[in-house]
PDB file of N, CA and C in Angstrom:
ATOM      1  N   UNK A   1       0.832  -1.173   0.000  1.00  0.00           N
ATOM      2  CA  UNK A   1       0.000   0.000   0.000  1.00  0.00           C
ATOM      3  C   UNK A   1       0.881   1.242   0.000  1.00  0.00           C
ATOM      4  N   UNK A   2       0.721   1.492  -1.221  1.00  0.00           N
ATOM      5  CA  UNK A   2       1.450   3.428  -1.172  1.00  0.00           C
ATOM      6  C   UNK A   2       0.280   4.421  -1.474  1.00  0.00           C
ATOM      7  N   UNK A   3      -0.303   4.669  -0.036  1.00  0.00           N
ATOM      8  CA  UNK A   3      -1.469   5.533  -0.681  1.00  0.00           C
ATOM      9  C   UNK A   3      -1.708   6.595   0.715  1.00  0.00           C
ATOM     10  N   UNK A   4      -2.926   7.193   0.305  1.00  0.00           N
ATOM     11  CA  UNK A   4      -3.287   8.120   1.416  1.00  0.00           C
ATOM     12  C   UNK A   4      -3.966   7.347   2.458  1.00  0.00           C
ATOM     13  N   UNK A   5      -4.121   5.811   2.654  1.00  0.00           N
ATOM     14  CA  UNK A   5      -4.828   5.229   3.636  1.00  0.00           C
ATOM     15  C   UNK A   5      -4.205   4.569   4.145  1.00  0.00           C
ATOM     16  N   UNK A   6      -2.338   4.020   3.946  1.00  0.00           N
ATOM     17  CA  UNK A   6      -1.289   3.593   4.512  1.00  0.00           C
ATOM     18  C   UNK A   6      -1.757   3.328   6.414  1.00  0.00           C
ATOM     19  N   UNK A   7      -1.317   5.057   6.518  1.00  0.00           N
ATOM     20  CA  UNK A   7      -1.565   5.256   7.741  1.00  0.00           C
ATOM     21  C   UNK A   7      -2.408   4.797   8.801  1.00  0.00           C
ATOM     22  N   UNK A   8      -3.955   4.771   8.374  1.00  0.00           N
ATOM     23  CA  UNK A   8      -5.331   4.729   8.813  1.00  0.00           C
ATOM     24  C   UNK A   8      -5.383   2.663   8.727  1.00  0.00           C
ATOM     25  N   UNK A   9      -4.599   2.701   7.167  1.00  0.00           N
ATOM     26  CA  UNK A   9      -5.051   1.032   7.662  1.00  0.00           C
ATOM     27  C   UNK A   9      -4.153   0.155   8.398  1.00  0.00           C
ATOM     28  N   UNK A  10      -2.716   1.041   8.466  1.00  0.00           N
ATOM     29  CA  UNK A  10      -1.660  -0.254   9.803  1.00  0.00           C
ATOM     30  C   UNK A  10      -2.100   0.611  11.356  1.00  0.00           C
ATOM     31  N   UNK A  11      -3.168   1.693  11.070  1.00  0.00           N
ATOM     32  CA  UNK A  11      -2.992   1.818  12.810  1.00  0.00           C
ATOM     33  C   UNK A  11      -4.523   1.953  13.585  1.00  0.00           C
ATOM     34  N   UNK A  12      -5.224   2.172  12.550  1.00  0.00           N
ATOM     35  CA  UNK A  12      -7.056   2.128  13.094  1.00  0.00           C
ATOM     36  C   UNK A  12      -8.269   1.055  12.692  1.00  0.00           C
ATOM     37  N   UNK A  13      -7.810   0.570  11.440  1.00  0.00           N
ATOM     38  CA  UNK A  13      -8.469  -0.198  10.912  1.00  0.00           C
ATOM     39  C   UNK A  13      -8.888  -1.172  11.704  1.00  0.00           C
ATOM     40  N   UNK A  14      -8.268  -1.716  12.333  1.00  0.00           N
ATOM     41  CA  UNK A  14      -8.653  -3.196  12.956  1.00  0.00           C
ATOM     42  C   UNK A  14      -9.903  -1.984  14.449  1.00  0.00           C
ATOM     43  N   UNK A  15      -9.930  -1.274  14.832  1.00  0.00           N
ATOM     44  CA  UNK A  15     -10.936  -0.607  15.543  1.00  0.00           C
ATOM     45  C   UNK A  15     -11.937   0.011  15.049  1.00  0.00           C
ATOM     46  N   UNK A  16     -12.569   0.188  13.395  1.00  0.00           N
ATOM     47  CA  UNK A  16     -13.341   0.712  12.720  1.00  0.00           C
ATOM     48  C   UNK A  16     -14.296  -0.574  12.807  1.00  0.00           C
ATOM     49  N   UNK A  17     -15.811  -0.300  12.868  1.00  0.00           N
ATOM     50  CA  UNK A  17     -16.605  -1.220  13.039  1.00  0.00           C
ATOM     51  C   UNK A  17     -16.722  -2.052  11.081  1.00  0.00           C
ATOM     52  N   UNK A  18     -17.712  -2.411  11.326  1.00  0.00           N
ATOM     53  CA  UNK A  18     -17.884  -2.604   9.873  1.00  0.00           C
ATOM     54  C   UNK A  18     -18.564  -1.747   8.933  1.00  0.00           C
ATOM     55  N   UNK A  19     -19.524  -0.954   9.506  1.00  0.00           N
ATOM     56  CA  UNK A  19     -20.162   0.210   8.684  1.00  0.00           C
ATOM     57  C   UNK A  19     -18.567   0.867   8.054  1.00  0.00           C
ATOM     58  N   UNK A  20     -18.137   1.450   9.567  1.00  0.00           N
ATOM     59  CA  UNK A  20     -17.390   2.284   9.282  1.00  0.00           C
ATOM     60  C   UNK A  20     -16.196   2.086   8.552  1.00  0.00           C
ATOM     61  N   UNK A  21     -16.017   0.601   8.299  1.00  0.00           N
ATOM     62  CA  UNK A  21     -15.171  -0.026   7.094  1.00  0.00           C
ATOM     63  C   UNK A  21     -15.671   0.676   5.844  1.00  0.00           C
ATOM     64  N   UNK A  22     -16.984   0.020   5.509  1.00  0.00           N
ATOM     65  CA  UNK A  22     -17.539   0.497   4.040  1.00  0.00           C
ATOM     66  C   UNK A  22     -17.723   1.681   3.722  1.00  0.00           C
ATOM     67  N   UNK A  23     -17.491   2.705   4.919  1.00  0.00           N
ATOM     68  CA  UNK A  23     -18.332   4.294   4.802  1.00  0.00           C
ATOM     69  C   UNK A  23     -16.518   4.766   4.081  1.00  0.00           C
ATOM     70  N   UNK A  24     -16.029   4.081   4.404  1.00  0.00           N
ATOM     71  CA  UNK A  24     -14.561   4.504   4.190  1.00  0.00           C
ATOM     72  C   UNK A  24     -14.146   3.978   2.491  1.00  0.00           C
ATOM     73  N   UNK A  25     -14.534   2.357   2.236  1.00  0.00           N
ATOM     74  CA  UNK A  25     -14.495   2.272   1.047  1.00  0.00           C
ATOM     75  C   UNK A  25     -15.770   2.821   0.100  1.00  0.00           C
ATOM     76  N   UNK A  26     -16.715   2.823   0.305  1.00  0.00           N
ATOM     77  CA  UNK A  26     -18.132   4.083  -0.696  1.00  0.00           C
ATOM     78  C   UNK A  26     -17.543   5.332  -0.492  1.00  0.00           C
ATOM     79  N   UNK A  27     -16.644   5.671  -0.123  1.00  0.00           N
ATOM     80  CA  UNK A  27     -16.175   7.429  -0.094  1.00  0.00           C
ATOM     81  C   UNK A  27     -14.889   7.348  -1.300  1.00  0.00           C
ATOM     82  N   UNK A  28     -14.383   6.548  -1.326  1.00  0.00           N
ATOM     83  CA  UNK A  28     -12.892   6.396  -2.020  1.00  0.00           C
ATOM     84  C   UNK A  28     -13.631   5.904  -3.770  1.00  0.00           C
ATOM     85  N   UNK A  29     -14.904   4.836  -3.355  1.00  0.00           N
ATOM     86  CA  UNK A  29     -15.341   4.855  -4.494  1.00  0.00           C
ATOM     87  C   UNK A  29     -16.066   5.434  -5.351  1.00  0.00           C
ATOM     88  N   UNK A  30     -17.024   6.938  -4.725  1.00  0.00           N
ATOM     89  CA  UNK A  30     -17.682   7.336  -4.866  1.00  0.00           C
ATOM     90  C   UNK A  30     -16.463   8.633  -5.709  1.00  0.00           C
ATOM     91  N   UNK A  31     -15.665   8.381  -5.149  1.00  0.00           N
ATOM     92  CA  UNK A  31     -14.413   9.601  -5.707  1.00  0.00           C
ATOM     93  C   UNK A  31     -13.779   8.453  -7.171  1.00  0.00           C
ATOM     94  N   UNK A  32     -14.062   7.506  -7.343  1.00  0.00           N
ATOM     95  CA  UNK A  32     -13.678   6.867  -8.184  1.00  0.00           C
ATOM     96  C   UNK A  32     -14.952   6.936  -9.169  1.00  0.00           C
ATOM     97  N   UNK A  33     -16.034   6.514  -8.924  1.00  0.00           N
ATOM     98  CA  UNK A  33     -16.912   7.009  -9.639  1.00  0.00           C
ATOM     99  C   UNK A  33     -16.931   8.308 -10.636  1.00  0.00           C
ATOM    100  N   UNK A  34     -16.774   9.076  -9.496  1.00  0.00           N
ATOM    101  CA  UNK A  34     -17.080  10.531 -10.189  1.00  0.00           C
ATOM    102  C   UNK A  34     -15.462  11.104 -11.206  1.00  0.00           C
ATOM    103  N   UNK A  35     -14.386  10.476 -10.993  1.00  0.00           N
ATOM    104  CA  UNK A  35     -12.946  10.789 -12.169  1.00  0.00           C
ATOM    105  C   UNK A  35     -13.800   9.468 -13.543  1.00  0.00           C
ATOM    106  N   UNK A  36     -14.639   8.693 -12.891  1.00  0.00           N
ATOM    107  CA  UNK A  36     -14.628   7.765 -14.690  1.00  0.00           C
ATOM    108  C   UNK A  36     -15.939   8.689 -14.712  1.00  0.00           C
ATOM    109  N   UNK A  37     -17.026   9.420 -14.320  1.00  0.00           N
ATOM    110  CA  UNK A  37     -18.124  10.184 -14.900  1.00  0.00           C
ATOM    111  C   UNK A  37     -17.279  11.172 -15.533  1.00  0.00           C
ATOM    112  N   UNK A  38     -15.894  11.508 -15.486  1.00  0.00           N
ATOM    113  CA  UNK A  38     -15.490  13.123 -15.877  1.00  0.00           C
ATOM    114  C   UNK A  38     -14.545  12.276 -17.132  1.00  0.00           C
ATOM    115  N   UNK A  39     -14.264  11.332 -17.093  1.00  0.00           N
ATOM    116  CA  UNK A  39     -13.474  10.691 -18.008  1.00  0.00           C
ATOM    117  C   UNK A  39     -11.828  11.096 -17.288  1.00  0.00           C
ATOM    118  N   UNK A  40     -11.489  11.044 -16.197  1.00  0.00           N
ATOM    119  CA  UNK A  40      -9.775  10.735 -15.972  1.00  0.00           C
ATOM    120  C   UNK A  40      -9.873   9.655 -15.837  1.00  0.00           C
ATOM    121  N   UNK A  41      -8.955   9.160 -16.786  1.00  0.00           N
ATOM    122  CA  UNK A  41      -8.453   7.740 -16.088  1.00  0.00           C
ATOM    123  C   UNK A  41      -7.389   7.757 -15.323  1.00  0.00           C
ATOM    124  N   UNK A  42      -6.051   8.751 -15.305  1.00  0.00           N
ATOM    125  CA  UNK A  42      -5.339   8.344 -14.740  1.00  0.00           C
ATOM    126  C   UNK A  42      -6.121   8.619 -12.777  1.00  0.00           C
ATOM    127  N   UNK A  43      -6.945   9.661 -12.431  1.00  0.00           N
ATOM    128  CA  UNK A  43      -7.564   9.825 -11.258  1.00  0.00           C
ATOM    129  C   UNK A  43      -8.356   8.360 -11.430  1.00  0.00           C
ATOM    130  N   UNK A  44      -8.699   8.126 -11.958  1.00  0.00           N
ATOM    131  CA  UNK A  44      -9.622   7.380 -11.874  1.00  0.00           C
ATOM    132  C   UNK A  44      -9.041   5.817 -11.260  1.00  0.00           C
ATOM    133  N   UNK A  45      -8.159   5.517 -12.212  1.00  0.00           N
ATOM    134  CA  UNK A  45      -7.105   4.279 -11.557  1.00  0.00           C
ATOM    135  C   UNK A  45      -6.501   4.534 -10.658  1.00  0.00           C
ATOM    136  N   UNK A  46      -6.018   5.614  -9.983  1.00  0.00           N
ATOM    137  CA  UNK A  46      -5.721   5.840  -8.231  1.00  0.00           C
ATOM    138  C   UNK A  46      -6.565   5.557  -7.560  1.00  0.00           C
ATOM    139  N   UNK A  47      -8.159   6.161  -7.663  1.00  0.00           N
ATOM    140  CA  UNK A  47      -8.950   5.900  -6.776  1.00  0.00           C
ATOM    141  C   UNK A  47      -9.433   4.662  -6.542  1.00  0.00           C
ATOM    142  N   UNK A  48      -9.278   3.704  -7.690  1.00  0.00           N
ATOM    143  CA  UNK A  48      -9.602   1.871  -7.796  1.00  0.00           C
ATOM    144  C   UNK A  48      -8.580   1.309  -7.106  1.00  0.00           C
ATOM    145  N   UNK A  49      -7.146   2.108  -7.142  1.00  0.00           N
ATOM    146  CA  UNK A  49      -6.003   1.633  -6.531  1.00  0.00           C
ATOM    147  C   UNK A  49      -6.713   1.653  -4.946  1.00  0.00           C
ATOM    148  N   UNK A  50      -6.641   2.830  -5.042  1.00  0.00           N
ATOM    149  CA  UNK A  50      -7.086   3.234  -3.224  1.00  0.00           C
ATOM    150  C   UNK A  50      -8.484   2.427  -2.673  1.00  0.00           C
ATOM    151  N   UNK A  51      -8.991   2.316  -3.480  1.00  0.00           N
ATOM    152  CA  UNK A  51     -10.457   1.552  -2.710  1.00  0.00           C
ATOM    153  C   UNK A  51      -9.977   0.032  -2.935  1.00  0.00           C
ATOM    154  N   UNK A  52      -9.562  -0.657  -3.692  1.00  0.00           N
ATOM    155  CA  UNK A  52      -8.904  -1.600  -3.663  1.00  0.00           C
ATOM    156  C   UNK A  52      -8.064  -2.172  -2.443  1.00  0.00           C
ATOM    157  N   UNK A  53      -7.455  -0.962  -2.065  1.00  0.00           N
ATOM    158  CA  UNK A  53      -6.348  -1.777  -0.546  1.00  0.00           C
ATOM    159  C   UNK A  53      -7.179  -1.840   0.603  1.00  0.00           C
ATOM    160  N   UNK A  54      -8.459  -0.482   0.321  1.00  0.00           N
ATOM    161  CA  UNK A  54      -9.378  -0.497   1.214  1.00  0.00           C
ATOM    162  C   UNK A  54     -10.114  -1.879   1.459  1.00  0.00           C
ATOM    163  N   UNK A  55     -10.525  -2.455   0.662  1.00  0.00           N
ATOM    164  CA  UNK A  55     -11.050  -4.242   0.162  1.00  0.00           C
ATOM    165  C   UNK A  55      -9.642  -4.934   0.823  1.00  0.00           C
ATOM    166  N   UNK A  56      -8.689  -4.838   0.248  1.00  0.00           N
ATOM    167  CA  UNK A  56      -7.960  -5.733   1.024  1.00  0.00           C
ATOM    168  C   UNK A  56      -7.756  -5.786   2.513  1.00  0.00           C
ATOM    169  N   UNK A  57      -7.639  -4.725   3.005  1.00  0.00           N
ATOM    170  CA  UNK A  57      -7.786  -4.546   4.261  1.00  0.00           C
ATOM    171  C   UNK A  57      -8.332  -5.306   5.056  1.00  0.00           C
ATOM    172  N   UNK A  58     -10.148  -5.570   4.135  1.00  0.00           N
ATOM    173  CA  UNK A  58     -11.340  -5.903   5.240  1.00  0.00           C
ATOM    174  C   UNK A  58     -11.256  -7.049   4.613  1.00  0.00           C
ATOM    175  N   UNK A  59     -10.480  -7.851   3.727  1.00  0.00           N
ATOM    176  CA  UNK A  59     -10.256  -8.907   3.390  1.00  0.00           C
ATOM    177  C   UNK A  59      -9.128  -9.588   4.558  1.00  0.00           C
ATOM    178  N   UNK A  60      -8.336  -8.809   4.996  1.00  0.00           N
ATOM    179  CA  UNK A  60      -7.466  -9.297   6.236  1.00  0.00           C
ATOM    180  C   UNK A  60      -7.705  -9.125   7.529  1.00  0.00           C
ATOM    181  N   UNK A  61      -8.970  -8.376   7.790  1.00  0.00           N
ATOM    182  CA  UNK A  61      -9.968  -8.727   9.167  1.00  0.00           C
ATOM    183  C   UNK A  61     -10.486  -9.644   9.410  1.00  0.00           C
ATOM    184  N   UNK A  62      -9.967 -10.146  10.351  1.00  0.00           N
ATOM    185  CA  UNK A  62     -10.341 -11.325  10.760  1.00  0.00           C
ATOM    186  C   UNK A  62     -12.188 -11.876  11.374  1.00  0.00           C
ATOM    187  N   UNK A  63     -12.247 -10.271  11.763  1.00  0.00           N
ATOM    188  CA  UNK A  63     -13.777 -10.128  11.759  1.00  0.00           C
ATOM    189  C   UNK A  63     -14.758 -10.612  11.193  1.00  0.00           C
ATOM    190  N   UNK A  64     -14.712 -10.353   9.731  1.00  0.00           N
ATOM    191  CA  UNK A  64     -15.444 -10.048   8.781  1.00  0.00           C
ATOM    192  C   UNK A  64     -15.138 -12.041   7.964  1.00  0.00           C
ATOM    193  N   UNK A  65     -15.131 -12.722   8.712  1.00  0.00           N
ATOM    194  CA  UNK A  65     -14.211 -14.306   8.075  1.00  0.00           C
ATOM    195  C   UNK A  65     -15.867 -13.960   7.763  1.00  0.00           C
ATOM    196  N   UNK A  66     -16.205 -14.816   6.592  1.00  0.00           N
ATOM    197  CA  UNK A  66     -17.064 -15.270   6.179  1.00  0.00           C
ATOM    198  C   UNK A  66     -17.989 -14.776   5.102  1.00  0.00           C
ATOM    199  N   UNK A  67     -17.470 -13.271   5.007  1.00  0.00           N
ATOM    200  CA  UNK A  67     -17.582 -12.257   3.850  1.00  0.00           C
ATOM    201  C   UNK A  67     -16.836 -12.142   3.008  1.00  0.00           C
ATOM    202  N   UNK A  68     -15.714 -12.504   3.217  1.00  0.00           N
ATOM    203  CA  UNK A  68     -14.860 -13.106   2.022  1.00  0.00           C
ATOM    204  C   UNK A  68     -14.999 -12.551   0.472  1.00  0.00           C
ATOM    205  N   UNK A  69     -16.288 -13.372   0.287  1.00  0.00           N
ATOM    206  CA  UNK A  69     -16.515 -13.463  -0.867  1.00  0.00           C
ATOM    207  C   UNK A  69     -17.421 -12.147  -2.059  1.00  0.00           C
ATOM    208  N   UNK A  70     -18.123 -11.574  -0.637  1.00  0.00           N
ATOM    209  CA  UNK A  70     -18.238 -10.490  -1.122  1.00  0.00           C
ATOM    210  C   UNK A  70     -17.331  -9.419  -0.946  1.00  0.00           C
ATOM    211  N   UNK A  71     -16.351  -9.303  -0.538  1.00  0.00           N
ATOM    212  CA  UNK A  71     -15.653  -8.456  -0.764  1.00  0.00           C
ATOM    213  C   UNK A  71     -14.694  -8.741  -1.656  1.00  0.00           C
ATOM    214  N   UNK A  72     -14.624 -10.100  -2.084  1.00  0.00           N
ATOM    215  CA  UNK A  72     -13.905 -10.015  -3.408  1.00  0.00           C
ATOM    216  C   UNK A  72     -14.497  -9.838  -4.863  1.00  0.00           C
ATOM    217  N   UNK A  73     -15.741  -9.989  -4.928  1.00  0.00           N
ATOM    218  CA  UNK A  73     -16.403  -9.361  -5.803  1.00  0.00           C
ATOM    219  C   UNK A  73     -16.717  -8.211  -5.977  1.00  0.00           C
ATOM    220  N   UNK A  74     -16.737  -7.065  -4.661  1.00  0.00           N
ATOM    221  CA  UNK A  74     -16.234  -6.085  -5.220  1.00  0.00           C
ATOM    222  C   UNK A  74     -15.093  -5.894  -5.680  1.00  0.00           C
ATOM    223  N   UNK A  75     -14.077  -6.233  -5.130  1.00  0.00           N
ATOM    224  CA  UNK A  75     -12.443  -5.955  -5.737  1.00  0.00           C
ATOM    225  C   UNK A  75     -12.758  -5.812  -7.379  1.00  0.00           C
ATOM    226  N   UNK A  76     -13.330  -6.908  -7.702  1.00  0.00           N
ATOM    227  CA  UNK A  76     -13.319  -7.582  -8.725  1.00  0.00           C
ATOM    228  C   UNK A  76     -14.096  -6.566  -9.838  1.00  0.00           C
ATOM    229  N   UNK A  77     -14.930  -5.923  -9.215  1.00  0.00           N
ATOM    230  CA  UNK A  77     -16.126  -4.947  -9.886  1.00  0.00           C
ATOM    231  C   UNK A  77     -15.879  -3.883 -10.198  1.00  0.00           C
ATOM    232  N   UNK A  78     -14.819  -3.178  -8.957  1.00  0.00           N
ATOM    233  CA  UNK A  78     -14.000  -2.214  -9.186  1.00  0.00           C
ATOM    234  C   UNK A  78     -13.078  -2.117  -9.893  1.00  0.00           C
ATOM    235  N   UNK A  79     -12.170  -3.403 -10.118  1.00  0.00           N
ATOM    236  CA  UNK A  79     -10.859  -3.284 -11.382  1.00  0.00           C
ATOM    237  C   UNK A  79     -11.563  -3.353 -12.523  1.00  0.00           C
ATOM    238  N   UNK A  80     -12.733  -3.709 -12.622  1.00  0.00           N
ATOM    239  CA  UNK A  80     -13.662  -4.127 -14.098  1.00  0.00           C
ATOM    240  C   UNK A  80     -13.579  -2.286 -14.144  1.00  0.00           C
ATOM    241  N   UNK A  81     -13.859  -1.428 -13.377  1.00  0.00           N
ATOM    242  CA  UNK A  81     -14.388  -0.391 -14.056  1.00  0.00           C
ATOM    243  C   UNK A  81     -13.024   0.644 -14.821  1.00  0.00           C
ATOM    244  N   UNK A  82     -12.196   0.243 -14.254  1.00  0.00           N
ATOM    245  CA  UNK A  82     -11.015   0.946 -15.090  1.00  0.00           C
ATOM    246  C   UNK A  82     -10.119   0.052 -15.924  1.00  0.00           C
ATOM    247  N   UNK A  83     -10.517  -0.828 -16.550  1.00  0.00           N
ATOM    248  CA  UNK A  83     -10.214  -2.029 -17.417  1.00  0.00           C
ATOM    249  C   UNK A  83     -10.782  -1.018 -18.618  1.00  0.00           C
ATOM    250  N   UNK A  84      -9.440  -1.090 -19.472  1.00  0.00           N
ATOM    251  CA  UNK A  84      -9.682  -0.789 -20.951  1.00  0.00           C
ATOM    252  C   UNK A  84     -11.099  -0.980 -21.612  1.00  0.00           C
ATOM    253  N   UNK A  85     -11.740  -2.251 -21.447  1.00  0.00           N
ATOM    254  CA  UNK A  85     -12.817  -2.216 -22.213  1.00  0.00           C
ATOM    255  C   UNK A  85     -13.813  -1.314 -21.813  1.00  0.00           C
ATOM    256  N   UNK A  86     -13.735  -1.193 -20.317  1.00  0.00           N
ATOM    257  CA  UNK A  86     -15.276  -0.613 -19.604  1.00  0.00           C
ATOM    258  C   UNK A  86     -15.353   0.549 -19.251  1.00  0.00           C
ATOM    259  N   UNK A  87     -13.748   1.141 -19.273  1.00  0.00           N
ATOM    260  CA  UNK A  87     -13.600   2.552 -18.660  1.00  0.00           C
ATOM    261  C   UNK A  87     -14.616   3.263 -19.888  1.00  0.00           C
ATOM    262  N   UNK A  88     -15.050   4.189 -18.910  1.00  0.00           N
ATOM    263  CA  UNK A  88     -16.415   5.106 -19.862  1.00  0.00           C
ATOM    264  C   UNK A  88     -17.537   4.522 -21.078  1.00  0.00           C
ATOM    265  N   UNK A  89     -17.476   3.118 -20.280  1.00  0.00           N
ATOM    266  CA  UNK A  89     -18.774   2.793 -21.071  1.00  0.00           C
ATOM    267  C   UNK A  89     -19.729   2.475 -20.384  1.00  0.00           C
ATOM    268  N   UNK A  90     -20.411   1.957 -21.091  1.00  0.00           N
ATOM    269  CA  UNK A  90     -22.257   1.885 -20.810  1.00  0.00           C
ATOM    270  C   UNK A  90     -21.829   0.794 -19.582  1.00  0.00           C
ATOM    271  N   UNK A  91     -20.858  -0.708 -19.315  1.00  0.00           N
ATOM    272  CA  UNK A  91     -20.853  -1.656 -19.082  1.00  0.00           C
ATOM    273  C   UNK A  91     -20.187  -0.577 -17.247  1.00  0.00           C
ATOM    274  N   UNK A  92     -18.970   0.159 -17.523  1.00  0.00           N
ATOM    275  CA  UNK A  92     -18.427   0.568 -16.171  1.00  0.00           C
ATOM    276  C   UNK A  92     -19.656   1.702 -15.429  1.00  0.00           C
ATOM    277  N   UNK A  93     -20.512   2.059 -16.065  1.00  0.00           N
ATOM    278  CA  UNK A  93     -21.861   2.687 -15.128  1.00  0.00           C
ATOM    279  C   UNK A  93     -22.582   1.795 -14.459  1.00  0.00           C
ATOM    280  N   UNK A  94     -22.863   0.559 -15.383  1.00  0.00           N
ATOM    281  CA  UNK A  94     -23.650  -0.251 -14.747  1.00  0.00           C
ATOM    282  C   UNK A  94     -22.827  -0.982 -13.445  1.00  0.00           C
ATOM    283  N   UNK A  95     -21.537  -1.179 -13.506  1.00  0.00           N
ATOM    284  CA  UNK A  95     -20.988  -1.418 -12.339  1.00  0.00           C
ATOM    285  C   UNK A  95     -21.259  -0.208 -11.379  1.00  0.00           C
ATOM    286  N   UNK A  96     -20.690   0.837 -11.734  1.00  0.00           N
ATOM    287  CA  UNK A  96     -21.532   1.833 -10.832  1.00  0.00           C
ATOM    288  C   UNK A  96     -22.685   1.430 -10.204  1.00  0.00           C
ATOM    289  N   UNK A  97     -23.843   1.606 -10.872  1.00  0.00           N
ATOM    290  CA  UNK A  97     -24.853   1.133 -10.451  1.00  0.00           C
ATOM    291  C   UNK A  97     -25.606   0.429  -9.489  1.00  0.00           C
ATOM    292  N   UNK A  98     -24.463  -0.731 -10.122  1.00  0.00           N
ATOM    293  CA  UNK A  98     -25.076  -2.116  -8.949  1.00  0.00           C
ATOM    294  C   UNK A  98     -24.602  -1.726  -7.901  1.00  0.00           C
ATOM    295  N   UNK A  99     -23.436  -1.275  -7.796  1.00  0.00           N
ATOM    296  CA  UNK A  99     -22.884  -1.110  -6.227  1.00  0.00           C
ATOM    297  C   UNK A  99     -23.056  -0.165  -5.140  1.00  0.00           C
ATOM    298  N   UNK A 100     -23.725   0.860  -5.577  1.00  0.00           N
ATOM    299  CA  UNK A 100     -24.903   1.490  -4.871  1.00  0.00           C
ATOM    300  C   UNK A 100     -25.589   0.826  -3.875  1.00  0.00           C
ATOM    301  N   UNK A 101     -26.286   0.000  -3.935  1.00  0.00           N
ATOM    302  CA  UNK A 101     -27.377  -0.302  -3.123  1.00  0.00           C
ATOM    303  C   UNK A 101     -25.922  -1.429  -1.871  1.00  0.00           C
ATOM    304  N   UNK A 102     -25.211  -2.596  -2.636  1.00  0.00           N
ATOM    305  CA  UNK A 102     -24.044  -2.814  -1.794  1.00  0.00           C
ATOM    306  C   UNK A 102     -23.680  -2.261  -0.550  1.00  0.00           C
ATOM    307  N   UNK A 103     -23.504  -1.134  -0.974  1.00  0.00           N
ATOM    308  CA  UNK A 103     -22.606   0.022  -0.061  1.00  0.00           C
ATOM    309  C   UNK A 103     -24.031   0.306   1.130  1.00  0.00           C
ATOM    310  N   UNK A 104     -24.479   0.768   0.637  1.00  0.00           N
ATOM    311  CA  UNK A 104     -26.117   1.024   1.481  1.00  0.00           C
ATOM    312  C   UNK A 104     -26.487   0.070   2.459  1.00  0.00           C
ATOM    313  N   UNK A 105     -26.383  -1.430   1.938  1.00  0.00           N
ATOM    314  CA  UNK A 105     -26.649  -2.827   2.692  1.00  0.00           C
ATOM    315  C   UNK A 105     -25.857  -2.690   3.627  1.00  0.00           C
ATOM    316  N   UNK A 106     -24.736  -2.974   2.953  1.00  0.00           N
ATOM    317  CA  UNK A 106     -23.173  -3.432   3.889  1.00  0.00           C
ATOM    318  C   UNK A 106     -23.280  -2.498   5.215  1.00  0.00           C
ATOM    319  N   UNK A 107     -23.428  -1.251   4.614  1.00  0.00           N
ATOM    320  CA  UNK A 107     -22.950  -0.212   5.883  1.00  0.00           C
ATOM    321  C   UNK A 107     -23.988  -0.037   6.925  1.00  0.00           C
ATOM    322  N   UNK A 108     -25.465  -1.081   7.416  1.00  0.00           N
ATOM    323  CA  UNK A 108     -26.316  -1.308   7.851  1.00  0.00           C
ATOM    324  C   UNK A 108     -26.098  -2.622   8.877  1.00  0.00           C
ATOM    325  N   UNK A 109     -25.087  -3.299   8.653  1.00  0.00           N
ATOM    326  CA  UNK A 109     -25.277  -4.784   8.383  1.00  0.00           C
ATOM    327  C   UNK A 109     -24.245  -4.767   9.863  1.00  0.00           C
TER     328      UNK A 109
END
């Protein structure tokens, strides 16, 4: 991790509940969202970078054993959206899309 969340994830993370996991990755993605609505890619692949370690993170909480799998499908949803084929198309909104309501669930849950 070389990013602006270095810090936050070797020294608080493991004390952030689980909302407050996701409120942290829907903010990083929501900033990722909005560089592929403007068309940067290079912002745009930082912010997938950055919400990405954010996923890994809660992929190495031990907490969260059994979610696993959805949090690797986001990983997975998120590199789809700055992937050559999807960046600024019809296919990387609809990832947008779906993951809306995700973020909404998760951070309830």
């Amino acid at each position: 991790m070389n990013n602006i969340h270095t810090e936050t994830i070797n020294t608080r993370w493991s004390q952030f509940t689980l909302a407050q996991q996701m409120a942290s990755v829907a903010s990083e993605f929501a900033r990722l969202s909005s560089w592929c609505a403007k068309g940067n890619e290079t912002l745009a692949k930082s912010s997938a970078a950055r919400t990405i370690d954010l996923v890994d993170a809660m992929l190495r909480d031990s907490r969260w054993k059994g979610r696993e799998l959805e949090f690797r499908n986001l990983k997975v949803a998120v590199e789809s959206m700055v992937a050559p084929e999807h960046f600024g198309t019809v296919g990387g909104e609809a990832v947008q899309r779906s993951l809306a309501p995700f973020f909404a669930l998760a951070a309830l849950s």
